[in-house]
């Protein structure tokens, strides 16, 4: 049987578990549940309760407070009350007033301030609120009265009407008080401001000098704290030690305070709580700040609200936690490869964190080398100047060759259709031609589109094959065991290739193995022409995203049954060659060997090239401009998946730049790893210096099988060092820093994980790339010997830092306004003409003095052109039929008003005759605004006078000295704003007008989502405090770029944009209009 409405109410009261005196109050005996509306999508319950009379406020408030707490795990709640016989009294109005003000949506401005200062009174069945003038009364009616009335009705005051009235007595008192106050206002404000500053300084000093936190019993520092990650259940007593990353002190109804702080030891995190037991505890609560290290002892219990383990702190005390130090003796290193949180979704800390640490360590300089962008430069400049540290302004670019050859040794005009080809493929034990071996070499000899001979040999590498090699090539140890030696197979293959054009797919890989093998055995170098079908396909079809052999075989209907076996790959590549040669002849008339490279570098060839990393530094101020150009070209003209820098452009703009070989993704290290010393030496000749990094930084290459192990890795590094010595180029040890401390690594792991398979870094574990000290780096390279380690780590890093000028500045220190001929005279003429039209000639003294003062400041500080731009934009918009509104401090400039830029008149309130220019000003504060003046006829000609003036000092706009850059905010129609923006281009030219950019960073909620996804995908169960810590660590990282909705940068005609900044498209959208 269904419950009655009253029984439902009784059941609800049972659930609310109200205090006994509330539960037994007679006003509840008539209670019913009139309705419960359930909103499933938004998870909200709307309760409507019914009563005979309006509830006493304390009874209503008890229900309203308990209801959301009881249902918080299920849904949000909303409460309204219906009363059958509402009897409204002054007492009930007053009791409910603060609740109504708090819950009505009236904001926090004038309306709320007015309501909090008074209580409505009941007059003729209406609740009346008094105001001091008509303007406030009208504003209250528009902005709040209806909302207050509606909220009263929701709590049972049905039928109540609210009314606002002007209190004439209060208005008179307010005017008198206003006049008295105006005379003393300036002095009082100055005195009050000085007192506030003094009190703030004293308060800050007190917090800093009050000594350490000590609450409860003293704890022994000799007892080791427990690691937070090991605490997984309730315990009577634990002692932990950690870093405070969030703190809050709540004031309870009982007048006690509740301290809630989050603390981490970087293994996990906890919320800790403690209630105050008097003023001494409260004073201690005030000392606990973010960034402190605390030792905490207490019990671990499951919190009733969060349902998570929480430490109920009994004893708290500060502990010393030594900051990381650089204790190397003598000169310190300089980090030349460092990423900040402006490296998109890849690095964690702002540059200021690194600068602070470098200064503490005694480093004399530090570099910033973010990926493909320079957005960290302004902060880097500010931080470096503040710390007295030299900043090296750099970037890590994606360097590409302008075009990769299709054919090598291809000078002779040999006919392609009738030529003889050897199409070959190798299967190897790995990707390095230096450290891996060929285990199968297969080829087909083709002529006139047919196979005329075959070559296929297995080679015994002399060691067991890895599981990865067997799975990839389907070649087993049994298949290679007892096969011919490498030298014998290579000799036979040389004979097989005699006189033919050699062909392969990604042939530089295969040729690299042959070149190294031939050199190893003293055989003659390859002198045959060589064609790469991979590059031929890229040249013919740059629009294709995939040029893999199996993909092309499907597109050209070429059989490929046993991919990754040399014989099958070679034959398929041969038939693919003939198909591609037919297309080359048809598309570009290429019929001979020497024509195949005719289009290398043409069109979008940069898109086909594989990027490698390189570090570029501005060596001089002129070099910084070239760096701005280079980064702009990479983001605007040569963007394809990533910003790319063609080698030819780097060479063209190389003056004033330093170029380094970068990390394991740089071409020198890659060539040394995969192709050998000769190839690496050829690549290294392009650079000013070479980089090597600590062994742990290369660990992912070992995991991926690209390097066989630590011994091979050391050999590669030693050969890079040898090449540097031979070419007389310094080799420097860099850290490739992506975060400040080792414990920050988890933040980057979460960030990279959030990008899924789109980021290749997710394929292997991430290396340790924290900001290393000199002593750490010397230890990392100690295997080279003390002297060589010091040379790489200290000597050469300082040498390169010294190559860079000390006075490079990426941020301009003054305003560069465009030159507009006659702009000062035109502005003065327009302003004075309008002023005379409105106020007559001669002008009233108050107008003349104000304009004289303003024009001297505007013209004297070079701001005329800014007024001119705003004036022309407004005039253009008005002419096209769109009104323009202004906002902000521009309304305090009478010159702006006279120039037609703003409709706000900042003069004191006044009358003005549109017919005879009579004027009357009120300068003693008796009127707040000219709009408040009563209507009046001109005493001279009888015309209706205009009322204007808002008494705003000019200093509000340009500062007390009139030298603050004008901030003119104009509100154009939404339809017209793009037209106004484009009109800037008409005025100053497309090459001198640019939209301001914005940087979108990872927000709190986004970071929280990243952490939850990481928790899910890694099978972990993290405490809420640990989730909050990890989310904090991921916030603020550059995620994308955008476009300011209105900001436009105008460059003077005698300068270009690269004198100020690089440019890019918003969010890398190459189709953006600006």
Tab-separated table of C-alpha atoms in Angstrom, residues 735-1033:
chain	number	residue	atom	x	y	z
A	735	UNK	CA	70.787	16.701	-19.858
A	736	UNK	CA	67.778	17.128	-22.184
A	737	UNK	CA	65.890	18.357	-19.111
A	738	UNK	CA	62.092	18.082	-19.260
A	739	UNK	CA	61.352	18.626	-15.550
A	740	UNK	CA	63.091	19.944	-12.473
A	741	UNK	CA	63.413	17.021	-10.029
A	742	UNK	CA	63.432	13.251	-10.426
A	743	UNK	CA	60.146	12.910	-8.559
A	744	UNK	CA	58.503	15.113	-11.224
A	745	UNK	CA	58.908	12.291	-13.768
A	746	UNK	CA	55.435	10.931	-12.959
A	747	UNK	CA	53.835	14.164	-14.189
A	748	UNK	CA	55.433	13.732	-17.605
A	749	UNK	CA	54.460	10.054	-17.702
A	750	UNK	CA	50.820	11.032	-17.203
A	751	UNK	CA	51.058	13.811	-19.779
A	752	UNK	CA	52.586	11.535	-22.428
A	753	UNK	CA	50.120	8.746	-21.570
A	754	UNK	CA	47.220	11.134	-22.224
A	755	UNK	CA	48.263	11.357	-25.891
A	756	UNK	CA	47.931	7.627	-26.531
A	757	UNK	CA	49.399	6.025	-29.635
A	758	UNK	CA	49.722	9.406	-31.354
A	759	UNK	CA	52.865	10.011	-29.322
A	760	UNK	CA	55.686	7.543	-30.129
A	761	UNK	CA	57.096	8.075	-26.630
A	762	UNK	CA	54.289	5.822	-25.371
A	763	UNK	CA	55.904	2.779	-27.010
A	764	UNK	CA	58.650	2.501	-24.394
A	765	UNK	CA	59.421	3.681	-20.878
A	766	UNK	CA	60.447	7.297	-20.542
A	767	UNK	CA	64.039	8.169	-19.647
A	768	UNK	CA	65.153	10.115	-16.584
A	769	UNK	CA	65.460	13.691	-17.864
A	770	UNK	CA	65.466	15.857	-14.739
A	771	UNK	CA	67.587	19.008	-14.429
A	772	UNK	CA	70.959	17.557	-13.464
A	773	UNK	CA	73.585	19.254	-11.323
A	774	UNK	CA	77.241	19.453	-12.289
A	775	UNK	CA	78.128	16.710	-9.809
A	776	UNK	CA	75.410	14.434	-11.204
A	777	UNK	CA	76.598	14.961	-14.776
A	778	UNK	CA	80.231	14.350	-13.841
A	779	UNK	CA	79.147	11.088	-12.237
A	780	UNK	CA	77.102	10.165	-15.321
A	781	UNK	CA	80.177	10.598	-17.540
A	782	UNK	CA	82.780	9.290	-15.114
A	783	UNK	CA	83.175	6.170	-17.314
A	784	UNK	CA	85.033	8.423	-19.780
A	785	UNK	CA	87.623	9.357	-17.154
A	786	UNK	CA	87.705	12.410	-14.903
A	787	UNK	CA	89.468	14.735	-17.364
A	788	UNK	CA	87.255	13.944	-20.360
A	789	UNK	CA	84.099	14.104	-18.233
A	790	UNK	CA	85.061	17.578	-16.978
A	791	UNK	CA	85.758	18.718	-20.540
A	792	UNK	CA	82.346	17.625	-21.797
A	793	UNK	CA	80.310	18.613	-18.755
A	794	UNK	CA	81.937	21.841	-17.579
A	795	UNK	CA	84.548	23.219	-19.976
A	796	UNK	CA	82.648	22.892	-23.226
A	797	UNK	CA	79.232	23.908	-21.868
A	798	UNK	CA	80.768	27.153	-20.560
A	799	UNK	CA	82.695	27.589	-23.806
A	800	UNK	CA	79.498	27.495	-25.848
A	801	UNK	CA	77.712	29.784	-23.371
A	802	UNK	CA	80.552	32.269	-23.812
A	803	UNK	CA	80.053	32.220	-27.597
A	804	UNK	CA	76.668	33.863	-27.015
A	805	UNK	CA	76.477	37.645	-26.467
A	806	UNK	CA	75.510	38.764	-22.963
A	807	UNK	CA	73.039	41.471	-23.956
A	808	UNK	CA	70.518	39.616	-26.120
A	809	UNK	CA	66.989	40.815	-25.299
A	810	UNK	CA	63.893	39.102	-26.718
A	811	UNK	CA	61.412	41.622	-25.271
A	812	UNK	CA	61.231	45.278	-26.300
A	813	UNK	CA	61.391	47.803	-23.453
A	814	UNK	CA	59.469	50.635	-25.087
A	815	UNK	CA	56.440	51.357	-27.244
A	816	UNK	CA	56.934	51.265	-31.018
A	817	UNK	CA	54.065	53.217	-32.515
A	818	UNK	CA	53.547	53.324	-36.269
A	819	UNK	CA	54.186	56.680	-37.921
A	820	UNK	CA	51.183	58.437	-39.446
A	821	UNK	CA	52.097	61.784	-41.071
A	822	UNK	CA	50.401	64.771	-39.421
A	823	UNK	CA	48.659	62.624	-36.818
A	824	UNK	CA	49.319	65.066	-33.931
A	825	UNK	CA	47.969	68.078	-35.803
A	826	UNK	CA	44.963	66.124	-37.090
A	827	UNK	CA	44.065	64.853	-33.628
A	828	UNK	CA	44.338	68.321	-32.109
A	829	UNK	CA	42.261	69.809	-34.947
A	830	UNK	CA	39.491	67.180	-34.634
A	831	UNK	CA	39.339	67.477	-30.846
A	832	UNK	CA	39.232	71.288	-30.772
A	833	UNK	CA	36.728	71.484	-33.663
A	834	UNK	CA	34.272	69.219	-31.837
A	835	UNK	CA	34.847	71.025	-28.548
A	836	UNK	CA	34.058	74.413	-30.123
A	837	UNK	CA	30.939	72.979	-31.766
A	838	UNK	CA	29.686	71.748	-28.395
A	839	UNK	CA	30.936	74.383	-25.943
A	840	UNK	CA	31.543	77.459	-28.101
A	841	UNK	CA	34.564	79.613	-28.845
A	842	UNK	CA	36.237	80.577	-26.610
A	843	UNK	CA	35.867	77.372	-24.600
A	844	UNK	CA	34.860	77.477	-20.940
A	845	UNK	CA	37.989	77.448	-18.764
A	846	UNK	CA	37.223	74.003	-17.335
A	847	UNK	CA	37.024	72.512	-20.858
A	848	UNK	CA	40.037	74.383	-22.249
A	849	UNK	CA	42.262	73.483	-19.294
A	850	UNK	CA	41.225	69.818	-19.421
A	851	UNK	CA	41.889	69.490	-23.175
A	852	UNK	CA	45.187	71.352	-22.932
A	853	UNK	CA	46.356	68.982	-20.186
A	854	UNK	CA	45.238	65.857	-22.052
A	855	UNK	CA	46.628	66.804	-25.453
A	856	UNK	CA	50.025	67.654	-23.985
A	857	UNK	CA	50.213	64.175	-22.384
A	858	UNK	CA	48.882	62.347	-25.436
A	859	UNK	CA	51.049	64.116	-28.009
A	860	UNK	CA	54.104	64.436	-25.761
A	861	UNK	CA	54.221	60.692	-25.053
A	862	UNK	CA	53.630	59.632	-28.652
A	863	UNK	CA	50.115	58.297	-28.076
A	864	UNK	CA	48.463	60.321	-30.862
A	865	UNK	CA	48.602	57.426	-33.308
A	866	UNK	CA	46.739	55.160	-30.875
A	867	UNK	CA	43.931	57.708	-30.674
A	868	UNK	CA	44.068	58.017	-34.461
A	869	UNK	CA	43.644	54.272	-34.978
A	870	UNK	CA	40.685	54.105	-32.587
A	871	UNK	CA	39.129	57.196	-34.162
A	872	UNK	CA	39.402	55.791	-37.694
A	873	UNK	CA	37.962	52.431	-36.634
A	874	UNK	CA	34.964	54.037	-34.935
A	875	UNK	CA	34.392	56.378	-37.875
A	876	UNK	CA	34.551	53.475	-40.330
A	877	UNK	CA	32.094	51.402	-38.296
A	878	UNK	CA	29.631	54.279	-37.879
A	879	UNK	CA	29.860	55.045	-41.592
A	880	UNK	CA	29.009	51.413	-42.360
A	881	UNK	CA	25.960	51.614	-40.109
A	882	UNK	CA	27.284	49.941	-36.964
A	883	UNK	CA	27.477	51.782	-33.642
A	884	UNK	CA	30.551	51.278	-31.441
A	885	UNK	CA	30.461	51.179	-27.660
A	886	UNK	CA	33.405	51.886	-25.387
A	887	UNK	CA	34.182	50.529	-21.968
A	888	UNK	CA	36.769	50.931	-19.286
A	889	UNK	CA	39.016	53.866	-18.534
A	890	UNK	CA	38.911	55.435	-22.017
A	891	UNK	CA	35.781	57.187	-20.743
A	892	UNK	CA	38.030	59.364	-18.572
A	893	UNK	CA	39.603	61.068	-21.588
A	894	UNK	CA	37.823	64.168	-22.833
A	895	UNK	CA	40.045	64.136	-25.923
A	896	UNK	CA	38.698	60.663	-26.725
A	897	UNK	CA	35.155	61.993	-26.338
A	898	UNK	CA	35.816	64.947	-28.621
A	899	UNK	CA	37.547	62.653	-31.157
A	900	UNK	CA	34.432	60.467	-31.329
A	901	UNK	CA	36.124	57.441	-29.771
A	902	UNK	CA	33.858	57.222	-26.714
A	903	UNK	CA	30.410	58.498	-25.848
A	904	UNK	CA	31.325	59.002	-22.169
A	905	UNK	CA	31.969	62.605	-21.120
A	906	UNK	CA	34.428	62.776	-18.170
A	907	UNK	CA	33.836	66.471	-17.344
A	908	UNK	CA	31.993	67.346	-14.127
A	909	UNK	CA	28.177	67.163	-14.404
A	910	UNK	CA	26.899	70.042	-16.508
A	911	UNK	CA	24.238	71.526	-18.737
A	912	UNK	CA	25.078	72.327	-22.355
A	913	UNK	CA	22.944	74.220	-24.847
A	914	UNK	CA	22.985	72.661	-28.333
A	915	UNK	CA	21.792	75.958	-29.797
A	916	UNK	CA	23.918	78.755	-28.317
A	917	UNK	CA	26.650	76.672	-26.541
A	918	UNK	CA	25.745	78.006	-23.087
A	919	UNK	CA	27.121	75.731	-20.360
A	920	UNK	CA	26.779	75.382	-16.591
A	921	UNK	CA	29.085	73.093	-14.555
A	922	UNK	CA	28.618	71.581	-11.077
A	923	UNK	CA	32.113	71.165	-9.620
A	924	UNK	CA	31.519	70.737	-5.876
A	925	UNK	CA	30.194	67.176	-5.808
A	926	UNK	CA	26.569	68.171	-5.396
A	927	UNK	CA	25.612	65.976	-8.383
A	928	UNK	CA	27.119	62.535	-9.056
A	929	UNK	CA	26.328	62.412	-12.782
A	930	UNK	CA	24.983	64.825	-15.354
A	931	UNK	CA	22.233	62.336	-16.106
A	932	UNK	CA	20.812	63.042	-12.617
A	933	UNK	CA	20.283	66.743	-13.357
A	934	UNK	CA	16.669	67.871	-13.646
A	935	UNK	CA	15.400	69.042	-17.011
A	936	UNK	CA	16.077	72.706	-17.699
A	937	UNK	CA	15.773	75.326	-20.453
A	938	UNK	CA	18.654	77.498	-21.583
A	939	UNK	CA	18.519	80.845	-19.736
A	940	UNK	CA	19.859	82.564	-22.868
A	941	UNK	CA	17.838	81.125	-25.754
A	942	UNK	CA	15.192	78.917	-24.102
A	943	UNK	CA	16.253	75.677	-25.814
A	944	UNK	CA	16.178	72.387	-23.888
A	945	UNK	CA	19.611	71.899	-22.316
A	946	UNK	CA	21.593	68.680	-22.757
A	947	UNK	CA	22.704	66.975	-19.523
A	948	UNK	CA	26.129	65.341	-19.473
A	949	UNK	CA	29.353	64.793	-17.511
A	950	UNK	CA	30.433	62.043	-15.121
A	951	UNK	CA	33.355	63.697	-13.297
A	952	UNK	CA	36.124	61.174	-14.094
A	953	UNK	CA	39.732	62.379	-13.705
A	954	UNK	CA	42.077	61.950	-16.686
A	955	UNK	CA	44.598	60.215	-14.379
A	956	UNK	CA	42.313	57.170	-14.400
A	957	UNK	CA	43.288	56.682	-18.028
A	958	UNK	CA	46.930	57.678	-18.467
A	959	UNK	CA	48.149	57.660	-14.860
A	960	UNK	CA	49.199	60.534	-12.626
A	961	UNK	CA	52.005	61.535	-14.991
A	962	UNK	CA	49.983	61.046	-18.167
A	963	UNK	CA	52.494	58.540	-19.546
A	964	UNK	CA	50.623	55.247	-19.196
A	965	UNK	CA	49.940	53.529	-22.543
A	966	UNK	CA	46.267	54.162	-23.419
A	967	UNK	CA	43.941	51.191	-23.021
A	968	UNK	CA	41.106	51.904	-25.425
A	969	UNK	CA	38.470	49.159	-25.287
A	970	UNK	CA	35.965	49.333	-28.145
A	971	UNK	CA	32.897	47.111	-28.422
A	972	UNK	CA	32.070	46.481	-32.072
A	973	UNK	CA	29.024	44.622	-33.258
A	974	UNK	CA	29.709	40.897	-33.487
A	975	UNK	CA	28.926	40.999	-37.205
A	976	UNK	CA	31.233	43.932	-37.785
A	977	UNK	CA	34.250	42.974	-35.655
A	978	UNK	CA	35.988	40.913	-38.417
A	979	UNK	CA	35.535	43.855	-40.784
A	980	UNK	CA	37.093	46.208	-38.225
A	981	UNK	CA	40.018	43.819	-37.798
A	982	UNK	CA	40.585	43.651	-41.543
A	983	UNK	CA	40.421	47.439	-41.774
A	984	UNK	CA	43.614	47.497	-39.682
A	985	UNK	CA	45.278	45.687	-42.582
A	986	UNK	CA	43.954	48.339	-44.964
A	987	UNK	CA	45.416	51.090	-42.791
A	988	UNK	CA	48.851	49.593	-42.153
A	989	UNK	CA	49.334	46.755	-44.623
A	990	UNK	CA	49.064	42.991	-44.286
A	991	UNK	CA	52.758	42.582	-43.441
A	992	UNK	CA	52.464	45.060	-40.582
A	993	UNK	CA	49.221	43.892	-38.932
A	994	UNK	CA	49.024	40.672	-36.930
A	995	UNK	CA	46.525	39.108	-34.572
A	996	UNK	CA	47.783	38.522	-31.056
A	997	UNK	CA	48.144	34.877	-30.106
A	998	UNK	CA	47.184	33.023	-26.974
A	999	UNK	CA	48.467	29.878	-25.299
A	1000	UNK	CA	46.012	27.235	-24.136
A	1001	UNK	CA	47.374	25.230	-21.224
A	1002	UNK	CA	46.220	22.088	-19.447
A	1003	UNK	CA	43.472	23.153	-17.036
A	1004	UNK	CA	42.700	21.671	-13.613
A	1005	UNK	CA	39.783	19.521	-14.751
A	1006	UNK	CA	41.629	18.325	-17.841
A	1007	UNK	CA	44.632	17.339	-15.743
A	1008	UNK	CA	42.316	15.503	-13.349
A	1009	UNK	CA	40.965	13.529	-16.314
A	1010	UNK	CA	44.503	12.654	-17.428
A	1011	UNK	CA	45.324	11.326	-13.963
A	1012	UNK	CA	42.131	9.263	-13.732
A	1013	UNK	CA	42.803	7.736	-17.175
A	1014	UNK	CA	46.371	6.932	-16.143
A	1015	UNK	CA	45.087	5.354	-12.921
A	1016	UNK	CA	42.622	3.227	-14.882
A	1017	UNK	CA	45.009	2.148	-17.626
A	1018	UNK	CA	47.839	1.242	-15.247
A	1019	UNK	CA	45.571	-0.655	-12.855
A	1020	UNK	CA	46.384	1.544	-9.861
A	1021	UNK	CA	44.169	2.762	-7.044
A	1022	UNK	CA	45.209	6.250	-6.043
A	1023	UNK	CA	43.994	8.207	-3.054
A	1024	UNK	CA	42.126	11.427	-3.742
A	1025	UNK	CA	44.985	13.507	-2.329
A	1026	UNK	CA	47.464	11.771	-4.647
A	1027	UNK	CA	45.173	12.389	-7.623
A	1028	UNK	CA	45.017	16.078	-6.659
A	1029	UNK	CA	48.821	16.259	-6.412
A	1030	UNK	CA	49.373	14.619	-9.784
A	1031	UNK	CA	46.739	16.830	-11.408
A	1032	UNK	CA	48.438	19.927	-9.963
A	1033	UNK	CA	51.712	18.756	-11.494
